[in-house]
Short mmCIF file of N, CA and C in Angstrom, two decimals:
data_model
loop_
_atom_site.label_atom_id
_atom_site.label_comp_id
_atom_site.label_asym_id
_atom_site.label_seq_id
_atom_site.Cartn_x
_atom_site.Cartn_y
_atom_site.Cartn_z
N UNK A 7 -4.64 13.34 2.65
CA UNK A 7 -5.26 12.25 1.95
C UNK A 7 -4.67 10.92 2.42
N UNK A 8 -5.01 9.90 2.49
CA UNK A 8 -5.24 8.41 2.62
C UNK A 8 -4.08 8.18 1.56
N UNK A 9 -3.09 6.88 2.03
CA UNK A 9 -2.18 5.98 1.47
C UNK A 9 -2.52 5.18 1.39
N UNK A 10 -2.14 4.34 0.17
CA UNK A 10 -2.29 3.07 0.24
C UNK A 10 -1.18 1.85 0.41
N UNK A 11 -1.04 0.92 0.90
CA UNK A 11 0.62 0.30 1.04
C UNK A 11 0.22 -1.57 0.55
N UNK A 12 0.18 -1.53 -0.65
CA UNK A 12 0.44 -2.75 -1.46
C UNK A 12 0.45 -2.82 -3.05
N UNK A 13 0.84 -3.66 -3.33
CA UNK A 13 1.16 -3.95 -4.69
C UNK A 13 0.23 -4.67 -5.31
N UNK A 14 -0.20 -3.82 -6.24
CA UNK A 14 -1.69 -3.88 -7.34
C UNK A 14 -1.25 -5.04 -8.66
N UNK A 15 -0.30 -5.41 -8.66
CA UNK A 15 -0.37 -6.50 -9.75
C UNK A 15 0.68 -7.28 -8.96
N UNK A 16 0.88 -8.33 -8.00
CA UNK A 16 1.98 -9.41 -7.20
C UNK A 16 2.71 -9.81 -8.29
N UNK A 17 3.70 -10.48 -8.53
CA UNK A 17 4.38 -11.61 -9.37
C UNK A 17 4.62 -12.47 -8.66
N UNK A 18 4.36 -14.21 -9.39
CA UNK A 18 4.47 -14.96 -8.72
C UNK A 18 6.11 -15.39 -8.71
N UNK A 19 5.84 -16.08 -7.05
CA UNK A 19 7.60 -16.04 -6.71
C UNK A 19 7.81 -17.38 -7.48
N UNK A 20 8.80 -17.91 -7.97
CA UNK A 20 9.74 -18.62 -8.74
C UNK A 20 10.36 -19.75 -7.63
N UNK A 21 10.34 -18.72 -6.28
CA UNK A 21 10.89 -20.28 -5.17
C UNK A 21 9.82 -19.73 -4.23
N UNK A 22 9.72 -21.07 -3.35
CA UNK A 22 8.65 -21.65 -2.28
C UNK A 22 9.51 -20.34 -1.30
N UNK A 23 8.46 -19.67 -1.05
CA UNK A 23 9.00 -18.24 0.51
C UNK A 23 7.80 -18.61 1.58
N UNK A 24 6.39 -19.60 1.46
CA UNK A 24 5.93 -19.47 2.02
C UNK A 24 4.09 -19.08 2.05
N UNK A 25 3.26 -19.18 2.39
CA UNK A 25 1.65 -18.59 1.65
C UNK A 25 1.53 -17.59 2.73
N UNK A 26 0.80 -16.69 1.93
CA UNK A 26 0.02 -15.89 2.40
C UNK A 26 -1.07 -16.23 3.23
N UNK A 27 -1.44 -16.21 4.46
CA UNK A 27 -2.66 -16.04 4.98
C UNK A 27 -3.74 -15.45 4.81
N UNK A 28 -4.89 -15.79 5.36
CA UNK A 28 -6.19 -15.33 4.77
C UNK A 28 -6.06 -14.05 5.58
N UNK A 29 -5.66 -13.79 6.32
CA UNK A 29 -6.14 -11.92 6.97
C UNK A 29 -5.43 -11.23 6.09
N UNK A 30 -4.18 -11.44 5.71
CA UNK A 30 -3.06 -10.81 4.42
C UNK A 30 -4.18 -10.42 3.17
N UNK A 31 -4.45 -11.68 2.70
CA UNK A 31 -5.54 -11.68 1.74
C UNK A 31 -6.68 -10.82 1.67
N UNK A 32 -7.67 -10.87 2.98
CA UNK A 32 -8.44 -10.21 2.89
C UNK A 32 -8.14 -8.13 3.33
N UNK A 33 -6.92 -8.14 3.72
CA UNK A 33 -6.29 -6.65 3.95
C UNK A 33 -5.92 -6.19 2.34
N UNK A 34 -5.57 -6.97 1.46
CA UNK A 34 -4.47 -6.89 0.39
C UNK A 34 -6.19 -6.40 -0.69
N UNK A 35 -7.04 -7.32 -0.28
CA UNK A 35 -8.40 -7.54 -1.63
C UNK A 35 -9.36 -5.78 -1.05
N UNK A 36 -9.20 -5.59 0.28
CA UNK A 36 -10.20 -4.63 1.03
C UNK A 36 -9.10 -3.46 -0.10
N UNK A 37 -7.99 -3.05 0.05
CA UNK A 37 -7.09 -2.38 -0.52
C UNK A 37 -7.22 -2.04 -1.97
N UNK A 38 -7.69 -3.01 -2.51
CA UNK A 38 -7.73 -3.19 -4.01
C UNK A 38 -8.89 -2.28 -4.46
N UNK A 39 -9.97 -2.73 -3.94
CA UNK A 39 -11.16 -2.06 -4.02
C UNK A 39 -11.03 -0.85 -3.67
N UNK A 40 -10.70 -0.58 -2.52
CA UNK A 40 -10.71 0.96 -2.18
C UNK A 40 -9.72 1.83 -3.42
N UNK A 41 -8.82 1.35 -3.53
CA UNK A 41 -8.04 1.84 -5.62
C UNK A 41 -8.80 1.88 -6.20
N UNK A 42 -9.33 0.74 -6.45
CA UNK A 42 -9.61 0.72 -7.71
C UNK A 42 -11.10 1.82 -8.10
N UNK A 43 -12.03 1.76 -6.42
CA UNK A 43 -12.72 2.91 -6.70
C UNK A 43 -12.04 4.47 -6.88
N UNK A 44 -11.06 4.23 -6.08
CA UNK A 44 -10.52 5.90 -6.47
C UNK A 44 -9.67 6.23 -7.63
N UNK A 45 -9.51 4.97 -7.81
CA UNK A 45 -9.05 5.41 -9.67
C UNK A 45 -10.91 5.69 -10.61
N UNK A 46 -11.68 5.11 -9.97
CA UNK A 46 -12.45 5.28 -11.01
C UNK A 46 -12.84 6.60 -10.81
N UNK A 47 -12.91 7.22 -10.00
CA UNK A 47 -13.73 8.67 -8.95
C UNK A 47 -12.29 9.45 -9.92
N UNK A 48 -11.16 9.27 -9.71
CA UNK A 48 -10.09 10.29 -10.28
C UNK A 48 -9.86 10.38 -11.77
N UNK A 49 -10.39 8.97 -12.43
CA UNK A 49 -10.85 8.88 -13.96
C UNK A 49 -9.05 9.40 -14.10
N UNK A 50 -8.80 9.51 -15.52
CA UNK A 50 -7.89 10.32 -16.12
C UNK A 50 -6.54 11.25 -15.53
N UNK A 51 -7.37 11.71 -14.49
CA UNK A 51 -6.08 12.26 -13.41
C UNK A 51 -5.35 11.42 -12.43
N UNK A 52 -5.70 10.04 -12.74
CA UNK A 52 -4.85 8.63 -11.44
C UNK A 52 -4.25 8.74 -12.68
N UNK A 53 -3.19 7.90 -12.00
CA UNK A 53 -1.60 7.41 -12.50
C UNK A 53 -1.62 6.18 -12.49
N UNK A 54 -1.18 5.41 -13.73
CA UNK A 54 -1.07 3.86 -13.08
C UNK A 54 -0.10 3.03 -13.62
N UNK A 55 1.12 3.66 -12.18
CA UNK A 55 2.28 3.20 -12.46
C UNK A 55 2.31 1.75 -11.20
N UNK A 56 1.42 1.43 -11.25
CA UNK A 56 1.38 -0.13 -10.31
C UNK A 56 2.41 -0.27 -9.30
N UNK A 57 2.40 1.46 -8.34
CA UNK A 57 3.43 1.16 -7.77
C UNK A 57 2.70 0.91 -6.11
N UNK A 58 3.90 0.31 -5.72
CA UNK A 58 3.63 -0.10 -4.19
C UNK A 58 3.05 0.97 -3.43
N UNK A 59 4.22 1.99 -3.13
CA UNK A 59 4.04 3.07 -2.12
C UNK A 59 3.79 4.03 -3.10
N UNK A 60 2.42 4.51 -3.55
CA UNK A 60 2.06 5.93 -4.08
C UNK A 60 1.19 6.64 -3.43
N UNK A 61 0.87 7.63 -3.62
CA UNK A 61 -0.10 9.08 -2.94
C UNK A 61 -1.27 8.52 -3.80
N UNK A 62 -2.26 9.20 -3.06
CA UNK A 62 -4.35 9.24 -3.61
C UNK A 62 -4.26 8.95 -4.96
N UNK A 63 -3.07 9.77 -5.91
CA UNK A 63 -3.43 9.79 -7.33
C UNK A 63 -2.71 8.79 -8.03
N UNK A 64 -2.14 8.34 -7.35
CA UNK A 64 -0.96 7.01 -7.45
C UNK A 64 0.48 7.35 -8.36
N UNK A 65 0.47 8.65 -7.65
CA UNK A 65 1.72 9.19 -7.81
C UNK A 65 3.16 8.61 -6.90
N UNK A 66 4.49 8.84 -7.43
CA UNK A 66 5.29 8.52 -6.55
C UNK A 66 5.23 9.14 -5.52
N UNK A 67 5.62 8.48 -4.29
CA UNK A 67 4.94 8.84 -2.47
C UNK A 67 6.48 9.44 -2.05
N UNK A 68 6.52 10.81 -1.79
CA UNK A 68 8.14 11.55 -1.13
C UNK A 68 8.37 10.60 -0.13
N UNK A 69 9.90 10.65 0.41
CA UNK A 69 10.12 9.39 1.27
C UNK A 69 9.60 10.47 2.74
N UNK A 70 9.38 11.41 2.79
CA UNK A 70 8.87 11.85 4.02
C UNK A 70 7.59 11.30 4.02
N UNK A 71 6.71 11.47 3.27
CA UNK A 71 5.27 10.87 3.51
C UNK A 71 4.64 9.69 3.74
N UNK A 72 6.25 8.91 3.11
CA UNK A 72 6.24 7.77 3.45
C UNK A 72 6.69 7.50 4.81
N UNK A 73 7.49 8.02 5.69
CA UNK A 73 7.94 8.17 6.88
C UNK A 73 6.67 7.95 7.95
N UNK A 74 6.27 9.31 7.43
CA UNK A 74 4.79 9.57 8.39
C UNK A 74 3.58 8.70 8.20
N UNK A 75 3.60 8.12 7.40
CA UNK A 75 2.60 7.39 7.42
C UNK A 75 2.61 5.90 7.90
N UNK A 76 4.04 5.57 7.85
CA UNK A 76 4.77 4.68 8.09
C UNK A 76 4.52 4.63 10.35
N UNK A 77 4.75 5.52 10.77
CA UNK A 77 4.69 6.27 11.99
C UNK A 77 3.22 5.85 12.45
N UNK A 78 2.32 6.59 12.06
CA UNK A 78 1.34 6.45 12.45
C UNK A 78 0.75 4.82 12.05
N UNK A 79 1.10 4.56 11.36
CA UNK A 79 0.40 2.75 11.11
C UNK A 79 1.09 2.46 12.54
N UNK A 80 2.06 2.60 12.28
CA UNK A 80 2.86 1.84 13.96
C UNK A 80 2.14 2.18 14.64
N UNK A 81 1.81 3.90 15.27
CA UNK A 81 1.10 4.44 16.44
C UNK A 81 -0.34 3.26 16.26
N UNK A 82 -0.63 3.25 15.22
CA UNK A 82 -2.32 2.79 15.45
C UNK A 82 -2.51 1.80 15.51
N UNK A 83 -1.83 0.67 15.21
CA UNK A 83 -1.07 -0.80 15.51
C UNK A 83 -0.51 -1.12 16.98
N UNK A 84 -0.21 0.09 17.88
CA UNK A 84 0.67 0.21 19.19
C UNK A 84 1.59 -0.66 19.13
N UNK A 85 2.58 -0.59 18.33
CA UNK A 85 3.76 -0.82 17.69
C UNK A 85 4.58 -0.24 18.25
N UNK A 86 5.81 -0.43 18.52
CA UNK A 86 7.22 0.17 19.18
C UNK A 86 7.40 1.21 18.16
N UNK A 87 7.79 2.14 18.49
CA UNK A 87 8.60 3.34 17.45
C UNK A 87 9.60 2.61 16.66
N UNK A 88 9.48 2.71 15.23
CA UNK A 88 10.88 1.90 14.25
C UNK A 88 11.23 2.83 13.12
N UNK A 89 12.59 2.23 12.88
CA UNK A 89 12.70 3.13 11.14
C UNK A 89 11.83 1.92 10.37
N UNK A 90 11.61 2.70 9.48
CA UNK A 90 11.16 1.32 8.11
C UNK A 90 12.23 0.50 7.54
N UNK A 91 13.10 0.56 7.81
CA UNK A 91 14.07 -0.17 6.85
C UNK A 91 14.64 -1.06 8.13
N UNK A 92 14.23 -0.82 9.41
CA UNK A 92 14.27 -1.98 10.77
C UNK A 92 14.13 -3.73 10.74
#
């Protein structure tokens, strides 16, 4: 199944870090939608712990799955091989 990698409710920052760009924006809004339909399709069985890195049901994501998925965004990006925490 499909990951998703952003945060469904932001808080606004308290000090100036900088704006978001419009491609950010429109990656972050395309994201939203695609949730928010699969919360509606999963009804009752999604989770909605508003977390960053969760699985289809918006369950907490094992740090392996997070690894691999992490991997392949790079591969499909043609990105250098990295850890995540790089």
């Amino acid at each position: 199944m499909e990951n998703l990698f952003f945060q469904s409710n932001p808080q606004k920052r308290k000090t100036k870090r900088g704006k978001i760009n419009k491609g950010t924006e429109k990656v972050n809004s395309g994201a939203q939608v695609k949730h928010d339909h699969r919360r509606k399709i999963l009804g009752e069985t999604s989770n909605h712990h508003n977390l960053v890195f969760c699985n289809y049901k918006g369950n907490i994501m094992v740090p392996s799955e997070l690894t691999r998925a992490f991997k392949r965004s790079l591969k499909a990006a043609n990105l250098p091989d990295s850890r995540f925490h790089d």
